[in-house]
Short mmCIF file of C-alpha atoms in Angstrom, two decimals:
data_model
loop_
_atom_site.label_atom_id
_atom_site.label_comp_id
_atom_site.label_asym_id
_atom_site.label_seq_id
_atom_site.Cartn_x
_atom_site.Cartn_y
_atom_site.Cartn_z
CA UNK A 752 2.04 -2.70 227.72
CA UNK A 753 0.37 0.25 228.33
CA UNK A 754 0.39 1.67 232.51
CA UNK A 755 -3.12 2.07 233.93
CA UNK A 756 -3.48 5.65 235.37
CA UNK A 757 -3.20 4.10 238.78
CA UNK A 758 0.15 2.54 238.13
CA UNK A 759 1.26 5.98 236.78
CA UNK A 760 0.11 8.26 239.53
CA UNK A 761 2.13 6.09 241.80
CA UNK A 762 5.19 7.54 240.47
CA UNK A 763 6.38 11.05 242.52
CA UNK A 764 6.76 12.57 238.67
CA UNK A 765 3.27 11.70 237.28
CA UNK A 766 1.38 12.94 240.40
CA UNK A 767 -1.28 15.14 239.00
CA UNK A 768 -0.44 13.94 235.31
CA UNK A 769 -4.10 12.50 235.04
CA UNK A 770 -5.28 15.73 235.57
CA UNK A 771 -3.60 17.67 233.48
CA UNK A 772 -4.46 15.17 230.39
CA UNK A 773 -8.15 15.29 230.76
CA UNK A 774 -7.79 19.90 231.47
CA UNK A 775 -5.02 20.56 228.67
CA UNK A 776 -4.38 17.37 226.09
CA UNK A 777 -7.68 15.50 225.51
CA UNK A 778 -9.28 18.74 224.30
CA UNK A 779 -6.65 19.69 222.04
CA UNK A 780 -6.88 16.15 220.48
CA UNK A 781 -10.35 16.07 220.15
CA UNK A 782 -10.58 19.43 217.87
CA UNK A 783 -7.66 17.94 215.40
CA UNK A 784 -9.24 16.82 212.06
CA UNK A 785 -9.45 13.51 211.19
CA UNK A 786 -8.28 10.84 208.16
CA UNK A 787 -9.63 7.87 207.47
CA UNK A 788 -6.74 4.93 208.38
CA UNK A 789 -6.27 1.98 206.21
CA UNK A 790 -6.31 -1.87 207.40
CA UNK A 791 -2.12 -1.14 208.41
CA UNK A 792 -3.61 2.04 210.28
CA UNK A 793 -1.93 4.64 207.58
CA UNK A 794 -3.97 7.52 205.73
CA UNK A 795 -6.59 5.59 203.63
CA UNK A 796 -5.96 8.25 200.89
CA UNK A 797 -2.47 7.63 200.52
CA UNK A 798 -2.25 4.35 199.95
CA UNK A 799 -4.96 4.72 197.14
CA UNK A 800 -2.84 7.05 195.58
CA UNK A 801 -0.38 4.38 195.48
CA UNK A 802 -2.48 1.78 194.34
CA UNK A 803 -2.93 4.76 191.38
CA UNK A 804 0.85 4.97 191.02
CA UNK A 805 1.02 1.26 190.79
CA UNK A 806 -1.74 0.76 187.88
CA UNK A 807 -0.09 3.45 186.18
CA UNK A 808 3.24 2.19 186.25
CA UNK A 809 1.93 -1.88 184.91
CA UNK A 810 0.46 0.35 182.26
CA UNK A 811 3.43 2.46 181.13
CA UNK A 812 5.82 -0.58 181.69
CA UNK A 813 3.41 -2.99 179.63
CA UNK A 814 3.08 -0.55 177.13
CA UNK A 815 6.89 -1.08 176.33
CA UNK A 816 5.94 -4.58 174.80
CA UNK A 817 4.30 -3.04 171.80
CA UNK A 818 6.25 0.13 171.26
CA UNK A 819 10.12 -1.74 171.98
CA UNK A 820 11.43 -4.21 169.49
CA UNK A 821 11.86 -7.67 170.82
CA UNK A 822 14.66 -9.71 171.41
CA UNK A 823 18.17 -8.73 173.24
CA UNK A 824 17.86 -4.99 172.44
CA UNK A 825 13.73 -4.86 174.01
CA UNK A 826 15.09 -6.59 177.22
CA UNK A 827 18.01 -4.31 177.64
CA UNK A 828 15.49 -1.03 176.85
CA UNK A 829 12.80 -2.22 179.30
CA UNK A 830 15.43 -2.99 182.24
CA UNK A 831 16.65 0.51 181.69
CA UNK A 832 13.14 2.20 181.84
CA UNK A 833 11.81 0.00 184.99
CA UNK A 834 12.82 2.18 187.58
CA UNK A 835 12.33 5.52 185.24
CA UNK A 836 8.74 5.00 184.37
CA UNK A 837 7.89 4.11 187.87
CA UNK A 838 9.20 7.37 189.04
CA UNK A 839 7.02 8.92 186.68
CA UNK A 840 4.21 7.23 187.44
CA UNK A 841 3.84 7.83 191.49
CA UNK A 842 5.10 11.50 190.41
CA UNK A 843 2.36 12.19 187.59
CA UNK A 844 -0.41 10.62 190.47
CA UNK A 845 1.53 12.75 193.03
CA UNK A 846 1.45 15.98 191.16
CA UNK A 847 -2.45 15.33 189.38
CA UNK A 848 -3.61 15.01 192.98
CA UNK A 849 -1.08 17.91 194.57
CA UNK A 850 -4.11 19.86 196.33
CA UNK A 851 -5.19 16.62 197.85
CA UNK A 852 -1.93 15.97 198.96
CA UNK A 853 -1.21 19.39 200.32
CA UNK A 854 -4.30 19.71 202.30
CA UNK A 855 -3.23 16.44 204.02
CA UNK A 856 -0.06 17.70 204.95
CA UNK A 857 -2.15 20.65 206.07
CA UNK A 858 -4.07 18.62 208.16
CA UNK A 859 -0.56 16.42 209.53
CA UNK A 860 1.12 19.99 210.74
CA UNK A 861 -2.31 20.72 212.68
CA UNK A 862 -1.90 17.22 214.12
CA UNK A 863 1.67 17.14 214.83
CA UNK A 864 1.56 20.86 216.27
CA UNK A 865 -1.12 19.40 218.76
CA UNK A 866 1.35 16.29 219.32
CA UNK A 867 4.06 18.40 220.39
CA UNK A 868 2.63 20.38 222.71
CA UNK A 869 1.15 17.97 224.36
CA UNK A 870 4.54 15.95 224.77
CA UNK A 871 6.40 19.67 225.63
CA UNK A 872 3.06 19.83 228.42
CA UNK A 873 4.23 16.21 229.75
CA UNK A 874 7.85 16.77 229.73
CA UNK A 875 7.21 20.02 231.92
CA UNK A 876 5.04 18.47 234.30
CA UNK A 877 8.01 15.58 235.12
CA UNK A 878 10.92 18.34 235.29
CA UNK A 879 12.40 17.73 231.92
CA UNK A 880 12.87 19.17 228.57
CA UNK A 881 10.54 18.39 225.28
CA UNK A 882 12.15 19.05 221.98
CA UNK A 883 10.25 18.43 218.92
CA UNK A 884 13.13 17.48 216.49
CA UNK A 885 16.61 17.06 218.41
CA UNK A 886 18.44 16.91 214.74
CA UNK A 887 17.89 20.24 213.63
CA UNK A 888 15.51 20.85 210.49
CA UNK A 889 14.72 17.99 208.27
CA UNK A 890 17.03 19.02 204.94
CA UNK A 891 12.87 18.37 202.41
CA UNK A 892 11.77 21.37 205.05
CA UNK A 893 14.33 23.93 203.27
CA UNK A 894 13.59 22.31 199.94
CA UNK A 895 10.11 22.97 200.11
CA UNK A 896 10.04 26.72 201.38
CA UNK A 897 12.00 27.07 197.81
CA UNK A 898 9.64 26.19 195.89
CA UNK A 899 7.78 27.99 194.06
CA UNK A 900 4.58 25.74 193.20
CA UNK A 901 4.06 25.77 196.71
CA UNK A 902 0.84 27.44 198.13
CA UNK A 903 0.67 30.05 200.31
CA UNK A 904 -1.41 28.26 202.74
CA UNK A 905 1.19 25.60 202.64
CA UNK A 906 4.21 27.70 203.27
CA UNK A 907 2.88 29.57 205.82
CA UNK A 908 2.14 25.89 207.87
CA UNK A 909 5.58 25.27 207.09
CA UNK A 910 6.49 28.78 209.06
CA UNK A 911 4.18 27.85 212.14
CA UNK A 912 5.96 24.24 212.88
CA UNK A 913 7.86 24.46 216.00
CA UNK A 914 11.44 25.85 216.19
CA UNK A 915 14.27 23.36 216.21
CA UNK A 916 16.08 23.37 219.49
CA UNK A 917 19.64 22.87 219.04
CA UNK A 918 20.13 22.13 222.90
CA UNK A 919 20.77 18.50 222.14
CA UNK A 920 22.78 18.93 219.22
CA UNK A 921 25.74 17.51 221.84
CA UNK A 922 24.13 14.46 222.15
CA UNK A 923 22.65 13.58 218.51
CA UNK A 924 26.41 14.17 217.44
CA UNK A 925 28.05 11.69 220.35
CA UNK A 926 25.48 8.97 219.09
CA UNK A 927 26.44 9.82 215.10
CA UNK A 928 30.00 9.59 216.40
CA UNK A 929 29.68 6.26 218.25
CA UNK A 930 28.09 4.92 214.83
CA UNK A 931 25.31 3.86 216.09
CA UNK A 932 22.88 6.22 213.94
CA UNK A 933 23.57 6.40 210.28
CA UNK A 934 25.78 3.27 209.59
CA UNK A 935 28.59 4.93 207.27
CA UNK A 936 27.42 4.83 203.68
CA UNK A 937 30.28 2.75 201.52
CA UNK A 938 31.56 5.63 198.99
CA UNK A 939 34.35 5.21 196.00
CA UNK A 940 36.11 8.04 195.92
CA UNK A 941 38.53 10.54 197.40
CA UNK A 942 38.53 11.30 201.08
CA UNK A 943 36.74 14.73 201.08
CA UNK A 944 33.99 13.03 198.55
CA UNK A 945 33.50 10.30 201.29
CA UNK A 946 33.18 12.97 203.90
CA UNK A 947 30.61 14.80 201.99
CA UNK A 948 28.36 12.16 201.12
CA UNK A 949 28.45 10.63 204.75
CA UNK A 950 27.79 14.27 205.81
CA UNK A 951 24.54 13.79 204.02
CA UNK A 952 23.73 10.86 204.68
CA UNK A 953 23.54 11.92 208.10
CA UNK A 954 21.93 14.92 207.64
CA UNK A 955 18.77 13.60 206.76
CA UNK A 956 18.45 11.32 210.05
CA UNK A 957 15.19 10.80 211.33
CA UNK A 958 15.29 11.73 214.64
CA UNK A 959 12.43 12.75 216.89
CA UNK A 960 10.97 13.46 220.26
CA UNK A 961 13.47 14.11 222.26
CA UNK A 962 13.96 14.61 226.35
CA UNK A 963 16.87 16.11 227.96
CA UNK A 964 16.90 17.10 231.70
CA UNK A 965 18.44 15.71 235.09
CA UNK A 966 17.95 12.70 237.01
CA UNK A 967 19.22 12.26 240.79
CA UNK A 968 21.47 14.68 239.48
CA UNK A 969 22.56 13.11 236.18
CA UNK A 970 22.43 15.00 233.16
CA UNK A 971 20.64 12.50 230.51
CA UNK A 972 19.20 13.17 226.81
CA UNK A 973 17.12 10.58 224.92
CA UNK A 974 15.40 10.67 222.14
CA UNK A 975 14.03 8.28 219.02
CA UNK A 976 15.57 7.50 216.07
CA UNK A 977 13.65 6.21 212.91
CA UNK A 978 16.39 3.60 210.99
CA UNK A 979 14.82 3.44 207.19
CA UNK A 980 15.36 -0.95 206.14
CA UNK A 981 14.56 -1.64 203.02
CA UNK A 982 12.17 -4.21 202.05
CA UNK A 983 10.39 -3.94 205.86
CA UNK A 984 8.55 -1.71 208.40
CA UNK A 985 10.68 1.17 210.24
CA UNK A 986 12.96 0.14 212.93
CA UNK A 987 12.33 2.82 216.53
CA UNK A 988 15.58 2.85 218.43
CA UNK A 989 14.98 4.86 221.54
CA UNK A 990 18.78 6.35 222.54
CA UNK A 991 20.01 7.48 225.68
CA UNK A 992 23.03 9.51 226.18
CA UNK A 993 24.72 10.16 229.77
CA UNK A 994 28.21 12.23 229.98
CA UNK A 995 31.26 9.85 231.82
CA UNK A 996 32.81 10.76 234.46
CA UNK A 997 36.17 11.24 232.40
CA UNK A 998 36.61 11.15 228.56
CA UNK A 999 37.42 7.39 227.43
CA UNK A 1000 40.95 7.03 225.80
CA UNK A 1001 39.32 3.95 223.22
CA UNK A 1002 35.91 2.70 221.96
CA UNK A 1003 34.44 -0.27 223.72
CA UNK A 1004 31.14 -1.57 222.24
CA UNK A 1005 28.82 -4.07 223.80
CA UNK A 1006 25.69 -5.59 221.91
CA UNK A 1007 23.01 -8.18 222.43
CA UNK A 1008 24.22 -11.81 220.86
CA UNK A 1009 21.48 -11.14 217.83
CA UNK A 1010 22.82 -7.83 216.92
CA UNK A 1011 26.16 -7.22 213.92
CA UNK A 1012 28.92 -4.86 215.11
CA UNK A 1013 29.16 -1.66 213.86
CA UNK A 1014 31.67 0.12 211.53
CA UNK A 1015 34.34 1.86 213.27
CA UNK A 1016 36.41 2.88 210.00
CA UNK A 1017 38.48 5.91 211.54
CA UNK A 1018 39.93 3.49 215.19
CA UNK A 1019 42.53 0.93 215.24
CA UNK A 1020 41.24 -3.03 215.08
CA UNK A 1021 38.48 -3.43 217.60
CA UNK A 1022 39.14 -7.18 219.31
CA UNK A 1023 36.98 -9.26 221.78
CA UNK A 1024 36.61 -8.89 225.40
CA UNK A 1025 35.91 -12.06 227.51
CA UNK A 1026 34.92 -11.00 230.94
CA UNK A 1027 34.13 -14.72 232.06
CA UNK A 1028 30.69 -14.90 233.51
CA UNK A 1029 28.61 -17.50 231.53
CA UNK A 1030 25.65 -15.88 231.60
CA UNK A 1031 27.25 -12.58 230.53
CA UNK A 1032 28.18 -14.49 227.63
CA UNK A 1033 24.69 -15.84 226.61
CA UNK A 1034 23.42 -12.32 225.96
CA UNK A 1035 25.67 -10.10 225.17
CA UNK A 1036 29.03 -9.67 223.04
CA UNK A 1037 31.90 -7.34 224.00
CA UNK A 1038 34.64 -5.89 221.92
CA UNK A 1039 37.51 -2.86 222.39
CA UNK A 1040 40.26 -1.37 221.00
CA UNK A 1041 41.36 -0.44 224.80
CA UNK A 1042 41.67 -4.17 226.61
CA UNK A 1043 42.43 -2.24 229.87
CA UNK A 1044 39.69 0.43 230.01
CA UNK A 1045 36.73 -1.63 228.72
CA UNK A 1046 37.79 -4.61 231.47
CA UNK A 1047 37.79 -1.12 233.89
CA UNK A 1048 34.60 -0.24 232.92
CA UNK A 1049 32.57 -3.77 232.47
CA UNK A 1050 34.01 -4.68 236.31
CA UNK A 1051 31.94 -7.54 238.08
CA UNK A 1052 29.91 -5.08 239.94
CA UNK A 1053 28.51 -3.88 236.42
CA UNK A 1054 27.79 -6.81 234.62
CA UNK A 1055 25.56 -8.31 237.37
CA UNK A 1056 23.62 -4.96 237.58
CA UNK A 1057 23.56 -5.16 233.46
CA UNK A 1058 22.22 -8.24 233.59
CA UNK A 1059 19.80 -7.75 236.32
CA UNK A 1060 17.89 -4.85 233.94
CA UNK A 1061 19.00 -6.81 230.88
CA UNK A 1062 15.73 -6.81 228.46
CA UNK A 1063 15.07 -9.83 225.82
CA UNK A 1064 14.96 -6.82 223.00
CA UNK A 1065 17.60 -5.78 220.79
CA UNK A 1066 20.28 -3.69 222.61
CA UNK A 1067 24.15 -1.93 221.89
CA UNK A 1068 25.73 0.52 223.95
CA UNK A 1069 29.11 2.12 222.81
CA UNK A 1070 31.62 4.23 225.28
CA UNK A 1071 33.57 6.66 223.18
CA UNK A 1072 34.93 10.12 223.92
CA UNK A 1073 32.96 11.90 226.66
CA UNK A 1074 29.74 9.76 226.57
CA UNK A 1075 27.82 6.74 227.21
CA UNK A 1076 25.06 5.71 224.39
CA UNK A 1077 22.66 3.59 224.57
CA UNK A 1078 20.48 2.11 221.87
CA UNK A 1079 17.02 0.08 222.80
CA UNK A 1080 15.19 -1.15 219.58
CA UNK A 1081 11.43 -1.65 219.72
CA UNK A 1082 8.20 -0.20 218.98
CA UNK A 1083 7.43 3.52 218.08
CA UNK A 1084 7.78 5.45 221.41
CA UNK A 1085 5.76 8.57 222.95
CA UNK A 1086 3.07 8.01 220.24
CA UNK A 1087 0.25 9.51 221.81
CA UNK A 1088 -1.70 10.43 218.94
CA UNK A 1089 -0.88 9.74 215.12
CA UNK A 1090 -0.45 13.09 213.13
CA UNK A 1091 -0.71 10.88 209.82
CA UNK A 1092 -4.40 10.39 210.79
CA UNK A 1093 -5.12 11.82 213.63
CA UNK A 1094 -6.10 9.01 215.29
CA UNK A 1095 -5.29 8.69 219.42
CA UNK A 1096 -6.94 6.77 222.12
CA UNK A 1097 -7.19 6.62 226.03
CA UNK A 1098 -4.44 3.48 225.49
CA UNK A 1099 -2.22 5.59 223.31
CA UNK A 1100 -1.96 8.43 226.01
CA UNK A 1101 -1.27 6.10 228.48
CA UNK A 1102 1.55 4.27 226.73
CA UNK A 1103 2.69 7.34 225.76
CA UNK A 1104 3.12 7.89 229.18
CA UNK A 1105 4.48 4.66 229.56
CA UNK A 1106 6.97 5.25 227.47
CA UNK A 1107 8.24 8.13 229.04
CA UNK A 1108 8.36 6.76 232.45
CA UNK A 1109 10.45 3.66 231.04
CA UNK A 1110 12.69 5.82 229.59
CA UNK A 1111 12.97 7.55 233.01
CA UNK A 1112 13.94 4.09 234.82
CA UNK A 1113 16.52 3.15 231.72
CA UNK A 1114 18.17 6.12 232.47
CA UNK A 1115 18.31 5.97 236.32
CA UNK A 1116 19.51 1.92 235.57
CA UNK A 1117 22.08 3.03 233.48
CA UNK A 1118 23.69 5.84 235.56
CA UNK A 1119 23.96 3.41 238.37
CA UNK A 1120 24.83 0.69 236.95
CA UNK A 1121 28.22 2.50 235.07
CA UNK A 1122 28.70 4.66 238.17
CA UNK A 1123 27.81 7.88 236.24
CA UNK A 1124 25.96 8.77 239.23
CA UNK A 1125 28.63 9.38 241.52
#
């Protein structure tokens, strides 16, 4: 739930913050242009394009009944061309309507430009870092400056989006490492073919808005992750990544009781940890591949502060090498206006906000409570 400006001037950070919304970012949202949002609050012009895509595709696909013979053979032909002449379709809409499209993206980079700044305003204001897009240029980015059907308009929005900052480039990497972004594709094949296609599969990573800075003296980055699931909406994981006092010798993973474990493919056997408390037990699951440093690091002391901050929502943390991450699942963070439609609100700033200052306490909870702040 959204803070109330009154609730967010209390904290020392946010003093003045109200201020500097209504001087620097409420103007600079007001002058973006505006799309017309769907019941699901998405561009209203997109998703008639793909109810376009759609009518084209029953037509080309029931157009295959008169031209395909029937019987075995027909069945076998029209399974093959399903997923073919639906590609065509949303592509034939796509291209037909490619100025449309183009000024829309046009009118997203205007949007997201003003989105950024006001985020890189915020973070300033607080004493931490902003950075647009903590995993480095988005691999369709390079594509597009390639080609050659795109307008010049177009490209030169491309050139004005905000510079990657490779500053957190540490941190994306320890939370890739720990598996808990980009579950490892299953590949057949030989070892350096694996290690290419997982390379990819990383590499396009949706990972956004990201704050890195110090708290009480502990160096913390955080930023959101975007995990594509098939079949449903999105799935936000806001991660958190503090440095350990000293590098851990295993892996130890803990996760809330709903949650699978991940894939650790390159470590010896991972086995269960039972650290006794009941109500430890009842929310959380713990497993290692180092008995004596997980039982080290999940002491008494730290499982009653874990539990005292514990949150009903999803939640994983893995120690591995130098770092602690942290993975809260949830809704879509620092959203304080839509660059899809342009669409923001006095609510969205302030849970924006909200956002941020959660983020803020998650990280001072989790220093303390694994001692990183000593």
């Amino acid at each position: 739930m959204a803070r109330s400006w009154t609730q967010l001037a209390k904290r020392a950070e946010f003093e003045g913050i109200k201020s500097l919304i209504d001087r620097e970012v409420i103007p600079a949202f007001e002058a973006v242009p505006i799309d017309s949002a769907d019941h699901s609050g998405g561009p209203k012009m997109l998703a008639q394009m793909m109810g376009w895509g759609t009518a084209l595709f029953v037509v080309l696909f029931g157009f295959t009944f008169l031209v395909l013979p029937s019987g075995f053979i027909g069945e076998v032909l029209r399974f093959v061309l399903f997923i073919p002449l639906s590609l065509l379709a949303f592509a034939a809409v796509a291209w037909l309507n490619k100025r449309t499209l183009i000024d829309w993206l046009l009118r997203s980079q205007t949007r997201y430009i003003a989105r950024s700044q006001a985020l890189e305003k915020i973070a300033r204001h607080i004493g931490v870092a902003y950075v647009p897009r903590p995993g480095g240029e988005h691999p369709v980015f390079e594509w597009l400056m390639k080609q050659d059907w795109l307008p010049a308009d177009a490209r030169a929005a491309l050139d004005k989006m905000p510079q990657s900052d490779l500053s957190m480039t540490p941190a994306v990497e320890a939370a890739r490492e720990a598996r808990i972004m980009g579950r490892d594709p299953i590949v057949i094949g030989t070892a350096e073919q694996k290690a290419q296609i997982e390379a990819q599969a990383r590499q396009v990573l949706r990972i956004e808005d990201g704050f890195h800075g110090e708290r009480n003296g502990v160096a913390f980055d955080a930023f959101e992750w975007i995990e594509d699931v098939d079949d449903a909406p999105d799935d936000p994981h806001l991660i958190i990544v503090l440095t350990a006092l000293r590098p851990f010798h295993g892996i130890t993973e803990l996760r809330a009781r709903n949650l699978s474990w991940l894939v650790f493919r390159d470590q010896a056997e991972m086995k269960p940890v039972d650290l006794g408390p009941e109500a430890f037990r009842d929310q959380y699951r713990l497993r290692t591949n180092d008995q004596v440093e997980a039982r080290a690091l999940f002491d008494p002391a730290v499982i009653e502060r874990l539990l005292a901050i514990a949150h009903d929502g999803p939640f994983r943390a893995v120690a591995r090498g130098e770092y602690l991450v942290f993975d809260i699942e949830g809704e879509n963070r620092f959203a304080l206006l839509d660059p899809a439609t342009g669409a923001w609100s006095d609510k969205s700033v302030r849970q924006g906000l909200t956002d941020l200052a959660e983020t803020l306490d998650l990280v001072d909870a989790f220093a303390a409570t694994f001692r990183v702040d000593r």
